[in-house]
Short mmCIF file of C-alpha atoms and ligand atoms in Angstrom, two decimals:
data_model
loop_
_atom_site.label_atom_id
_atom_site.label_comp_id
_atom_site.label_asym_id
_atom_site.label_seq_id
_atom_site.Cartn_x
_atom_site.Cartn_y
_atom_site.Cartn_z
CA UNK A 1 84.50 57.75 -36.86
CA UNK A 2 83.43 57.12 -33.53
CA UNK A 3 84.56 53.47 -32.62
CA UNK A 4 81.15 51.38 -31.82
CA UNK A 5 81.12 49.77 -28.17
CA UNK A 6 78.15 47.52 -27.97
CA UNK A 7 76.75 47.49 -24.36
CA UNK A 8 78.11 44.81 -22.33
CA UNK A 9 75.37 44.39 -19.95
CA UNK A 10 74.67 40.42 -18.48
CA UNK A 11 73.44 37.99 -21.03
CA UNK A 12 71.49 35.07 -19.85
CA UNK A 13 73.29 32.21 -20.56
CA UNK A 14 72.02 30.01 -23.59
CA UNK A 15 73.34 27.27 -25.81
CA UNK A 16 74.40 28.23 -29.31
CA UNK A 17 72.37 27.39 -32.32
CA UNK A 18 73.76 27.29 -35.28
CA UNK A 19 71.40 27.94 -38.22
CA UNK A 20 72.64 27.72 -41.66
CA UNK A 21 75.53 30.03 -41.01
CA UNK A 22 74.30 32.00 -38.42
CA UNK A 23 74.75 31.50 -34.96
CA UNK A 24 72.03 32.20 -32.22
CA UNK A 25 72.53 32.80 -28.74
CA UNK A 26 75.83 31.69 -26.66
CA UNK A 27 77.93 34.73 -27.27
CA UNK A 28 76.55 36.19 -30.90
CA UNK A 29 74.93 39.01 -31.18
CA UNK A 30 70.99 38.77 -30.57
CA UNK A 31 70.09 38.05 -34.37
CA UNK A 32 66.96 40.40 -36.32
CA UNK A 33 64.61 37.86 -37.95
CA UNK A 34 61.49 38.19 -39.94
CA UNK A 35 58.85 36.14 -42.34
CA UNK A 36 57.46 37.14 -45.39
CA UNK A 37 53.52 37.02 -46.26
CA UNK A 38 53.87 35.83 -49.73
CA UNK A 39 52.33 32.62 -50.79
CA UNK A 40 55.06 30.63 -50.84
CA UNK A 41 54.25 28.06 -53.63
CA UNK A 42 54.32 31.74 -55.49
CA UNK A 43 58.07 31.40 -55.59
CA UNK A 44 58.37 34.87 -57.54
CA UNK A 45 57.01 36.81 -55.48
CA UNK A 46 58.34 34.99 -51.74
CA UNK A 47 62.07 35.40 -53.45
CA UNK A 48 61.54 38.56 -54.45
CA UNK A 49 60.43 39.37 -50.69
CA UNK A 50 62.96 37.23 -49.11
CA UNK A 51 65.47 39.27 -50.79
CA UNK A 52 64.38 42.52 -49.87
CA UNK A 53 63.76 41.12 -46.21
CA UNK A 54 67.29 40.11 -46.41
CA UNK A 55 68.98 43.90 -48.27
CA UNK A 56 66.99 45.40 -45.32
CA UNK A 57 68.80 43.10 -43.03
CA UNK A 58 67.15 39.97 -42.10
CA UNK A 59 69.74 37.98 -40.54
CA UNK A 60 66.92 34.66 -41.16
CA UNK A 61 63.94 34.70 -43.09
CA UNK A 62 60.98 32.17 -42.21
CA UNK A 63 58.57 30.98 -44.68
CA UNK A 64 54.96 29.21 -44.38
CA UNK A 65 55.28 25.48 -45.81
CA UNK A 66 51.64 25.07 -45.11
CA UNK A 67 50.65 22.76 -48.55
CA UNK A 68 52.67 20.28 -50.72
CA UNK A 69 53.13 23.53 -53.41
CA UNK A 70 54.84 25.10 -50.53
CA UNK A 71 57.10 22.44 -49.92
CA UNK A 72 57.63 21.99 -53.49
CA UNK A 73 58.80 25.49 -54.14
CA UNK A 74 61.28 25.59 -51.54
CA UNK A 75 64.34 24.16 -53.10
CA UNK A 76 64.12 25.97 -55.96
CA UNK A 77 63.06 29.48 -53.66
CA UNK A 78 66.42 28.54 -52.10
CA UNK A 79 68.29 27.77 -55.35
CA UNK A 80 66.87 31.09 -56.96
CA UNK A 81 68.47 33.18 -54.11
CA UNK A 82 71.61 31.15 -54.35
CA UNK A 83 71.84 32.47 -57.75
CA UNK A 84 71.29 36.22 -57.17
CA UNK A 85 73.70 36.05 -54.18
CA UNK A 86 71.19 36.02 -51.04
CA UNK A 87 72.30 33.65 -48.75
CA UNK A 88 70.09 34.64 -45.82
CA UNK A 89 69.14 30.86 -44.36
CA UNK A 90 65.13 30.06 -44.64
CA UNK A 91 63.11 28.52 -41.59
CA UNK A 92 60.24 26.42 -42.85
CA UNK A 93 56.71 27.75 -40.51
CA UNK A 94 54.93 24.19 -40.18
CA UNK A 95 51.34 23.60 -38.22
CA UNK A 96 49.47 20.05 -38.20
CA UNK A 97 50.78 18.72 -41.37
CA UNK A 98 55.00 19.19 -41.33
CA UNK A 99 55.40 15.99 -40.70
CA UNK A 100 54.11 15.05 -44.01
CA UNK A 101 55.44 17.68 -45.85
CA UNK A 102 58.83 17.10 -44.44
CA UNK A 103 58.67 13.65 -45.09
CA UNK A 104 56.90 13.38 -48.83
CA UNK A 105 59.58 16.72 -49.64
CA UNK A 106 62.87 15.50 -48.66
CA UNK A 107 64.93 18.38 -50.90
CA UNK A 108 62.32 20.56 -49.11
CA UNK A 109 63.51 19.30 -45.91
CA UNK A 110 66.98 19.45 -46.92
CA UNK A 111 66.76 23.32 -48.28
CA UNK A 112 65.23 24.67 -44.85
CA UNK A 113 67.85 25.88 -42.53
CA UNK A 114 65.67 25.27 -39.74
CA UNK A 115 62.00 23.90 -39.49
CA UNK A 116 59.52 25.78 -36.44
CA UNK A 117 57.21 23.26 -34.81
CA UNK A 118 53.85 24.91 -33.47
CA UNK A 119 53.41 21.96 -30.47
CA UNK A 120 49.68 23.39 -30.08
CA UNK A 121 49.06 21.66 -33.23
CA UNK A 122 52.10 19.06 -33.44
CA UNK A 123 52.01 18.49 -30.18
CA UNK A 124 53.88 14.90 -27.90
CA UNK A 125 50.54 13.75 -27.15
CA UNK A 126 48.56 10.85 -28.19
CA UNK A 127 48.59 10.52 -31.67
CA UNK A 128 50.23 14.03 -32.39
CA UNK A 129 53.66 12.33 -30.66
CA UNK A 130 53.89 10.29 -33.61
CA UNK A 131 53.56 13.59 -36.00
CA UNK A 132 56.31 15.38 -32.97
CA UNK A 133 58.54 12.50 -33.19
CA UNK A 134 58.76 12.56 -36.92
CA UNK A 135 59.55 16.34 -37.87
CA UNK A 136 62.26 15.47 -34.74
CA UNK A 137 63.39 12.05 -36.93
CA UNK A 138 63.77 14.27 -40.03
CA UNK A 139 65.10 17.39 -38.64
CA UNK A 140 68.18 14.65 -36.90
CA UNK A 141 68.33 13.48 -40.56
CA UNK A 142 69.02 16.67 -42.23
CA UNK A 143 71.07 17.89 -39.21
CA UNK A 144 68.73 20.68 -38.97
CA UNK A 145 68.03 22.81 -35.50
CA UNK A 146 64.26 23.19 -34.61
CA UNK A 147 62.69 26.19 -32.96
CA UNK A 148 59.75 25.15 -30.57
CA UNK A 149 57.73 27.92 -31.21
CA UNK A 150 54.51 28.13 -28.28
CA UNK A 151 51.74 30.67 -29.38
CA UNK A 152 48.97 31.56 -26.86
CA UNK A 153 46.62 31.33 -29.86
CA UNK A 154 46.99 28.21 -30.05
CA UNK A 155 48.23 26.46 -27.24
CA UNK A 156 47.84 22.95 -26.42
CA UNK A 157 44.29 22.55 -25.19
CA UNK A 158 44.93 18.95 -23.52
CA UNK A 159 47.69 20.48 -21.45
CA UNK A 160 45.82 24.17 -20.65
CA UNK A 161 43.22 22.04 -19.36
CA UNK A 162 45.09 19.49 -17.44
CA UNK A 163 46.62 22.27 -15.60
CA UNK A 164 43.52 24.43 -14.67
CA UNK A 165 42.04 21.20 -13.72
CA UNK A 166 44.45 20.97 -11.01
CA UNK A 167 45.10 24.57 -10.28
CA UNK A 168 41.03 24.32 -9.46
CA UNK A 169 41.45 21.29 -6.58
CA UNK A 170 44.68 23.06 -5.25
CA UNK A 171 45.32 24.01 -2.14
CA UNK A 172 46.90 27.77 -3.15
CA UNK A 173 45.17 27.94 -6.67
CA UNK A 174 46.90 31.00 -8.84
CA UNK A 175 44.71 33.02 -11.10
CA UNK A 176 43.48 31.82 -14.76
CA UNK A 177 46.07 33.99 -16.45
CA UNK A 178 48.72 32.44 -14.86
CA UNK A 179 47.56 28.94 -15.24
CA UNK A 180 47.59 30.57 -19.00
CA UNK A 181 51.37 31.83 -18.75
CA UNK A 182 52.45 28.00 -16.87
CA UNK A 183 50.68 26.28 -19.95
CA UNK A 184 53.07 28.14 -22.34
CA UNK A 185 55.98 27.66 -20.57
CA UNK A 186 55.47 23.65 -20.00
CA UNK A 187 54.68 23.54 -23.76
CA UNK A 188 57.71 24.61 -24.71
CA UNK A 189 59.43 22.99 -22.25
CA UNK A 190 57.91 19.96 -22.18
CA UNK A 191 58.29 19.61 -25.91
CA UNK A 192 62.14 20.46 -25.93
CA UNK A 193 62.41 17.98 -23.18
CA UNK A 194 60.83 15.29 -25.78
CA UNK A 195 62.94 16.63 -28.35
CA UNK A 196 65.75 15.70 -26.47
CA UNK A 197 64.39 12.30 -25.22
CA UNK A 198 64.03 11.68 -29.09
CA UNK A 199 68.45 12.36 -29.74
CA UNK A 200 67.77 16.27 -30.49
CA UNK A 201 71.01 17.68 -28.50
CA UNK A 202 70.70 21.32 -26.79
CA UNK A 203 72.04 23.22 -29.33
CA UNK A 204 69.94 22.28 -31.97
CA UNK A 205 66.87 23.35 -30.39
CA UNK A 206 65.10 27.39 -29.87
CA UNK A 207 62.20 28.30 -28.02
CA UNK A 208 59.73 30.58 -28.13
CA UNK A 209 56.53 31.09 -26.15
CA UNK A 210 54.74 34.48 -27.74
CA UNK A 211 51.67 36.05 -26.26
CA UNK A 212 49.96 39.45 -27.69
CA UNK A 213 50.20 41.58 -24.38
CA UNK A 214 52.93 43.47 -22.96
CA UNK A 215 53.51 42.58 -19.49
CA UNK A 216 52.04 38.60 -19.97
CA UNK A 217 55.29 38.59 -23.09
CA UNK A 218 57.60 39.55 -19.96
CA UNK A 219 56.03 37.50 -17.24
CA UNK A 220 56.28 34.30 -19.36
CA UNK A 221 59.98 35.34 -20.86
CA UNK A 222 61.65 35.96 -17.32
CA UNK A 223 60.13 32.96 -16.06
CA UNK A 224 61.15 30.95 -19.35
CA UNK A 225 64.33 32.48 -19.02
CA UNK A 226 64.87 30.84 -15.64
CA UNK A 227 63.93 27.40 -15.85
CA UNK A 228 66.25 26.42 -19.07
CA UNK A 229 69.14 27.49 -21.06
CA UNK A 230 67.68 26.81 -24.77
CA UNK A 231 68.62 30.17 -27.02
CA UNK A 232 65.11 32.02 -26.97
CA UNK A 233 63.24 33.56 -29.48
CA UNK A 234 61.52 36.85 -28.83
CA UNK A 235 59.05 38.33 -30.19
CA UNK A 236 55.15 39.63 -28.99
CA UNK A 237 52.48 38.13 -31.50
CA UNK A 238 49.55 39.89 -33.07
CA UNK A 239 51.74 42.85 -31.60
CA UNK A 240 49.20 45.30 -34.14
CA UNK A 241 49.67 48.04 -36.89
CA UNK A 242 51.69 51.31 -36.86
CA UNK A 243 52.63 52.66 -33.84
CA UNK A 244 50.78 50.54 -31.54
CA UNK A 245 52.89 47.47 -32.81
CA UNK A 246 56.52 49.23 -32.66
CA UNK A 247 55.64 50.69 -29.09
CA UNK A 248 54.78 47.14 -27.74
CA UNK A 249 57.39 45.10 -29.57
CA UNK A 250 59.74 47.89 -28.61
CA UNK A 251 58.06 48.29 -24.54
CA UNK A 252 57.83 44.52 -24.00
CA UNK A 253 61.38 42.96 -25.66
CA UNK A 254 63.56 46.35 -24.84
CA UNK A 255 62.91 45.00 -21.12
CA UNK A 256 63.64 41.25 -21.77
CA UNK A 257 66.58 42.45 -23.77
CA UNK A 258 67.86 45.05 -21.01
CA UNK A 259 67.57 41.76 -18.65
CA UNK A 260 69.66 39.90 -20.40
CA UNK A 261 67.23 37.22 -21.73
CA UNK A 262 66.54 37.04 -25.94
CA UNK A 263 68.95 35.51 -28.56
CA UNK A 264 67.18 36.52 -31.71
CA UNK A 265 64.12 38.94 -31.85
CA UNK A 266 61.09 38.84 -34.46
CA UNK A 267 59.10 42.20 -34.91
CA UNK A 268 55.93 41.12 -35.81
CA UNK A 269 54.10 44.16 -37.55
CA UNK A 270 50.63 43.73 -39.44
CA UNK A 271 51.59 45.68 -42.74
CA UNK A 272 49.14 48.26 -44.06
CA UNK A 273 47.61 46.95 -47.18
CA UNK A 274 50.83 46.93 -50.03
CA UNK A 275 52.95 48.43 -47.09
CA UNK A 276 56.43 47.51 -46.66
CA UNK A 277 57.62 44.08 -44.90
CA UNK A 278 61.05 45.07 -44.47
CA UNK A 279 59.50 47.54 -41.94
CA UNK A 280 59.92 45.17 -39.39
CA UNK A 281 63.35 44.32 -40.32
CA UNK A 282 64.09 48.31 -39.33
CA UNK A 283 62.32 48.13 -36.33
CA UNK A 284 64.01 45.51 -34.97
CA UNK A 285 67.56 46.88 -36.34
CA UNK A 286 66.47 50.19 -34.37
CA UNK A 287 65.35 48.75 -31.21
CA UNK A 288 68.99 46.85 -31.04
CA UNK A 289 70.98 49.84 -32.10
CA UNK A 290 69.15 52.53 -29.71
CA UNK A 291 69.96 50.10 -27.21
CA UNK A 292 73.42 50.17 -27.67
CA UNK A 293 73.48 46.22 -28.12
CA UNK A 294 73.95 46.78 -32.15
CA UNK A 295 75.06 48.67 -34.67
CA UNK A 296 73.38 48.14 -38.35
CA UNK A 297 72.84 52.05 -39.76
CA UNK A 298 74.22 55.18 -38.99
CA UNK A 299 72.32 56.78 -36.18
CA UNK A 300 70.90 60.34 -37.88
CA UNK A 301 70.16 62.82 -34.75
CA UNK A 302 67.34 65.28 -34.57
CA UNK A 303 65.91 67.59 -32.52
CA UNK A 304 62.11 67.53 -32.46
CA UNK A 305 61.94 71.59 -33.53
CA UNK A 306 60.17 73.92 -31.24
CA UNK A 307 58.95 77.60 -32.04
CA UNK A 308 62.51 78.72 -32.35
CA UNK A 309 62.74 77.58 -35.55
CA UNK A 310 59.75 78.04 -38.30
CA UNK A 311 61.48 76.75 -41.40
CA UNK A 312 61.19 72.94 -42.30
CA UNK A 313 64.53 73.30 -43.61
CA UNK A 314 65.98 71.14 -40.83
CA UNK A 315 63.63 68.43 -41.17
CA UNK A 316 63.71 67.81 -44.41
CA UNK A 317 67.78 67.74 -44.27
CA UNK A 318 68.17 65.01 -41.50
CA UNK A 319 64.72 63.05 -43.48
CA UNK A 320 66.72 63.15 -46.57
CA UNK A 321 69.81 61.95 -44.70
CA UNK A 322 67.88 59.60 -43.02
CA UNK A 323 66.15 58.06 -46.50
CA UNK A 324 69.66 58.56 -48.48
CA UNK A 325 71.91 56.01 -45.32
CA UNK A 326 69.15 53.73 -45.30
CA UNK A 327 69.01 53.57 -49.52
CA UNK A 328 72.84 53.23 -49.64
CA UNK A 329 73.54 50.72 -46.95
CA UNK A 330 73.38 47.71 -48.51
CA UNK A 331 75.93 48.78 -51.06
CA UNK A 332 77.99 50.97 -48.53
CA UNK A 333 77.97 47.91 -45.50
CA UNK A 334 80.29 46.12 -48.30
CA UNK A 335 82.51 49.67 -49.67
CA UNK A 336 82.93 50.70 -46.28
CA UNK A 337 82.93 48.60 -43.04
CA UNK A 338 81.99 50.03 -39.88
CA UNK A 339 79.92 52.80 -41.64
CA UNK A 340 77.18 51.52 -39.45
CA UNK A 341 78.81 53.54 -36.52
CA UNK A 342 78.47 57.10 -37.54
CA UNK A 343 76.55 59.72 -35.92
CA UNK A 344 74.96 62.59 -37.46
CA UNK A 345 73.83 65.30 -36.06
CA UNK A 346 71.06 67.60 -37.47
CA UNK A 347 70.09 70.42 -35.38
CA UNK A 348 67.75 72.91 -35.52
CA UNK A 349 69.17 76.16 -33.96
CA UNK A 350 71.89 77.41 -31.33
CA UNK A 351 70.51 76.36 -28.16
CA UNK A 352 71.62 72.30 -28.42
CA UNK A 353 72.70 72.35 -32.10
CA UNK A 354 76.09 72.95 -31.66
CA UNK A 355 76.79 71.19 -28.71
CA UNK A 356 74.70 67.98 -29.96
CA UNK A 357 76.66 68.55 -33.47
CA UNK A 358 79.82 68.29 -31.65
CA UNK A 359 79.20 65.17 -30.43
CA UNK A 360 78.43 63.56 -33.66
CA UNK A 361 80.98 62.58 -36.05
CA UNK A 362 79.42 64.99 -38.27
CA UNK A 363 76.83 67.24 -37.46
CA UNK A 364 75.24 71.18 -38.45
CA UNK A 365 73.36 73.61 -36.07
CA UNK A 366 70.57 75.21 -38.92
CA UNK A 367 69.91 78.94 -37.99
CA UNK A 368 66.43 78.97 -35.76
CA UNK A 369 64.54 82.17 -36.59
CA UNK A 370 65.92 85.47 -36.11
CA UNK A 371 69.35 83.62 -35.90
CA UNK A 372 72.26 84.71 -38.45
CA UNK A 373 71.62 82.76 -41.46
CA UNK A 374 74.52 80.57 -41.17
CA UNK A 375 75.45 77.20 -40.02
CA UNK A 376 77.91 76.12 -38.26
CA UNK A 377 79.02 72.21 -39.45
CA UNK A 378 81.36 70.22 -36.96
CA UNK A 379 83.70 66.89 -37.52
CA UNK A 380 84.73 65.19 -34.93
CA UNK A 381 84.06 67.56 -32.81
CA UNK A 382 86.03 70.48 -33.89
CA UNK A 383 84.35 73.12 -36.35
CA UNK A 384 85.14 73.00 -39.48
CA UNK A 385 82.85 74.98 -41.89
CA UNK A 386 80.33 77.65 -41.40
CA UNK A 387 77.41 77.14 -44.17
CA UNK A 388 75.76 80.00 -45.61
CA UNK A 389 73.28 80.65 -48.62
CA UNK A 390 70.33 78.73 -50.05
CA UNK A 391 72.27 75.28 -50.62
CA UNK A 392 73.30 75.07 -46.83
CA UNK A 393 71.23 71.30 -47.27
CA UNK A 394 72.56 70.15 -50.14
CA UNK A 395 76.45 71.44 -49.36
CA UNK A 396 76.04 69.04 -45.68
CA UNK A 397 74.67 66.21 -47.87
CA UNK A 398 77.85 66.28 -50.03
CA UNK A 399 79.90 66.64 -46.43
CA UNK A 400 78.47 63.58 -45.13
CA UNK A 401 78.73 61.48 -48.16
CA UNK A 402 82.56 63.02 -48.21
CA UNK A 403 83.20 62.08 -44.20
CA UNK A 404 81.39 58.84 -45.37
CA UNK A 405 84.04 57.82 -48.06
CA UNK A 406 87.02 59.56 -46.16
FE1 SF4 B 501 64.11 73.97 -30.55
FE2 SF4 B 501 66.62 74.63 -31.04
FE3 SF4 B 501 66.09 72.68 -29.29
FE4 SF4 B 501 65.72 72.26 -31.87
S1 SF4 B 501 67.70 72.68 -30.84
S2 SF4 B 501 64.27 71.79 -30.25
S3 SF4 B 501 65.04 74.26 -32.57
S4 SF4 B 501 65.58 74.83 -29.07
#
């Protein structure tokens, strides 16, 4: 099998988090995250989708503590996955009332491997410092990191307005949206920079500062990116459904990633109605790995199809594939390590199927129309079987599986 080299391109520089017993930012890898949409005092159901989250790869899995049944389910959410083997560490999502929770729920406190503090709505000012400096208190307690997580949609009003109120009297006044994109960034930094005042040390402390467009995500990012060395959190909020969502979470952090700056990445997909949350989890796996920054799954090649070829044969063989690696890789990541760095190749006729076939690790040119029937299958570059017959899909699906266990 092809040996994996992850690109080496510049990473910013950031301090290492540890969180539960994954590391983020310094030299790890940049880590996939998601959160379910369960109700999490409905500790069935957020287990049940913590642990599928976590099969489809979730390296950290945040929850909503949002009410005392929340808090109350935790520990035994934590316990229950504990018992069936999921060890994937939790993140408690608290807004305006986590530092009550925390503080009524100690063993919630103590379950969460990490606790995200909104400061648009727990905020260091006026009477919200005393709310700040308490989820800071408990989180030194526990010896738990904290991520400082900005959102536009609900940024700190005090501070937006402080700033537009002087960007108004100034002398070389920059436009509203950028008075927007300062706000974020002095949120988070601001708020870190309390942390710290309060005995939170560097590496025990994430940011993130997520907006819903494109280019404002990699304005603020770059500029975030510059002015600190906290491990940051990317990810483009209220990014959308379908393909509008993947193309601007892929657009906006595939160019903060190629630049170096983003320690763990959040793909933040509005689900169809009963549609899959682990989507996200494969989005942002595939965004890493067509990168070249990660390996997770083996990378199935296809050619789009053209009017050379009229049967759906080759489709359906690299879909099936496709379905079959992604089914088996939670039990195969465990039989066989490095599986994750195959390549196979499913082509659709002569004119780039065998030379994109010999490039795989495994890989078949399908006849195109008026082509012999037969079908040429190559390993490691060199050919090694010529299919022929009405089970040429089938026979490659037994010759990957074979390569696969070889
Ligand atoms: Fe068309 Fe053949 Fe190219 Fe596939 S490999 S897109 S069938 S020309």
């Amino acid at each position: 099998m092809t040996e994996y080299t992850p690109m080496r391109l510049p990473r910013r520089r950031s301090v290492a988090v540890q969180v539960g017993h994954v590391m983020v930012g310094g030299d790890a890898p940049v880590v996939v995250q998601s959160m379910t949409n369960t109700d999490t005092a409905d500790a069935d159901a957020t287990v049940a989708q913590v642990a599928a989250l976590a099969r489809a790869g979730s390296e950290l899995v945040r929850i909503t503590v949002d009410r005392e049944e929340s808090a109350m389910a935790v520990p035994r959410i934590r316990e229950r996955l504990d018992r069936i083997g999921v060890n994937v560490p939790l993140i408690g999502d608290f807004h305006y009332n986590g530092h009550k929770l925390l503080a009524d729920f100690p063993a919630c406190a103590e379950a969460l491997a990490k606790y995200r503090i909104n400061p648009g709505n727990v905020g260091f000012k006026g009477k919200r410092d005393t709310q700040f400096s308490q989820i800071i208190d408990i989180a030194l307690r526990h010896d738990k990191p904290v991520r400082i997580g900005v959102n536009w949609g609900s940024l700190d009003q005090e501070l937006l307005t402080r700033l537009m109120d002087e960007n108004a009297v100034s002398a070389n006044p920059i436009s509203a949206a950028a008075v927007m994109r300062e706000a974020i960034i002095q949120s988070g930094l601001l708020s870190a920079a309390r942390a710290e005042e309060l005995g939170m040390r560097r590496d025990r402390i994430i940011l993130s500062a997520k907006v819903s467009q494109v280019q404002d995500l990699i304005a603020v990012y770059a500029d975030l990116a510059s002015r600190c060395d906290y491990a940051l959190h990317l990810g483009l909020t209220e990014a959308g459904m379908g393909t509008k969502g993947i193309v601007a979470s892929s657009a906006s952090m595939g160019i903060l990633l190629q630049q170096g700056i983003g320690d763990t990445i959040r793909v933040s997909l509005t689900p169809e109605p009963g549609g899959d949350r682990s989507r996200e989890v494969q989005v942002a796996q595939e965004l890493l790995q067509v990168m070249g920054f990660r390996a997770f799954v083996p990378v199935v090649a296809a050619c789009p199809g053209c009017g050379r070829t009229t049967s759906t044969v080759f489709q359906e063989l690299a879909g099936d594939i496709q379905d079959h690696i992604r089914d088996s890789m939670p039990e195969w990541r465990e039989k066989y390590p490095g599986v994750e760095n195959l390549n196979v190749a499913v082509m659709g006729c002569i004119v780039n199927g065998p030379g994109e076939s010999k490039f795989a690790d495994i890989g078949i040119s399908l006849p195109g129309t008026g082509e012999t029937p037969t079908a040429p299958v190559f390993i490691d570059g060199e050919k090694v079987a010529t299919l022929r017959g009405p089970n040429i899909a089938s026979e490659f699906k037994t010759m990957v599986l074979d390569y696969i266990e070889r």
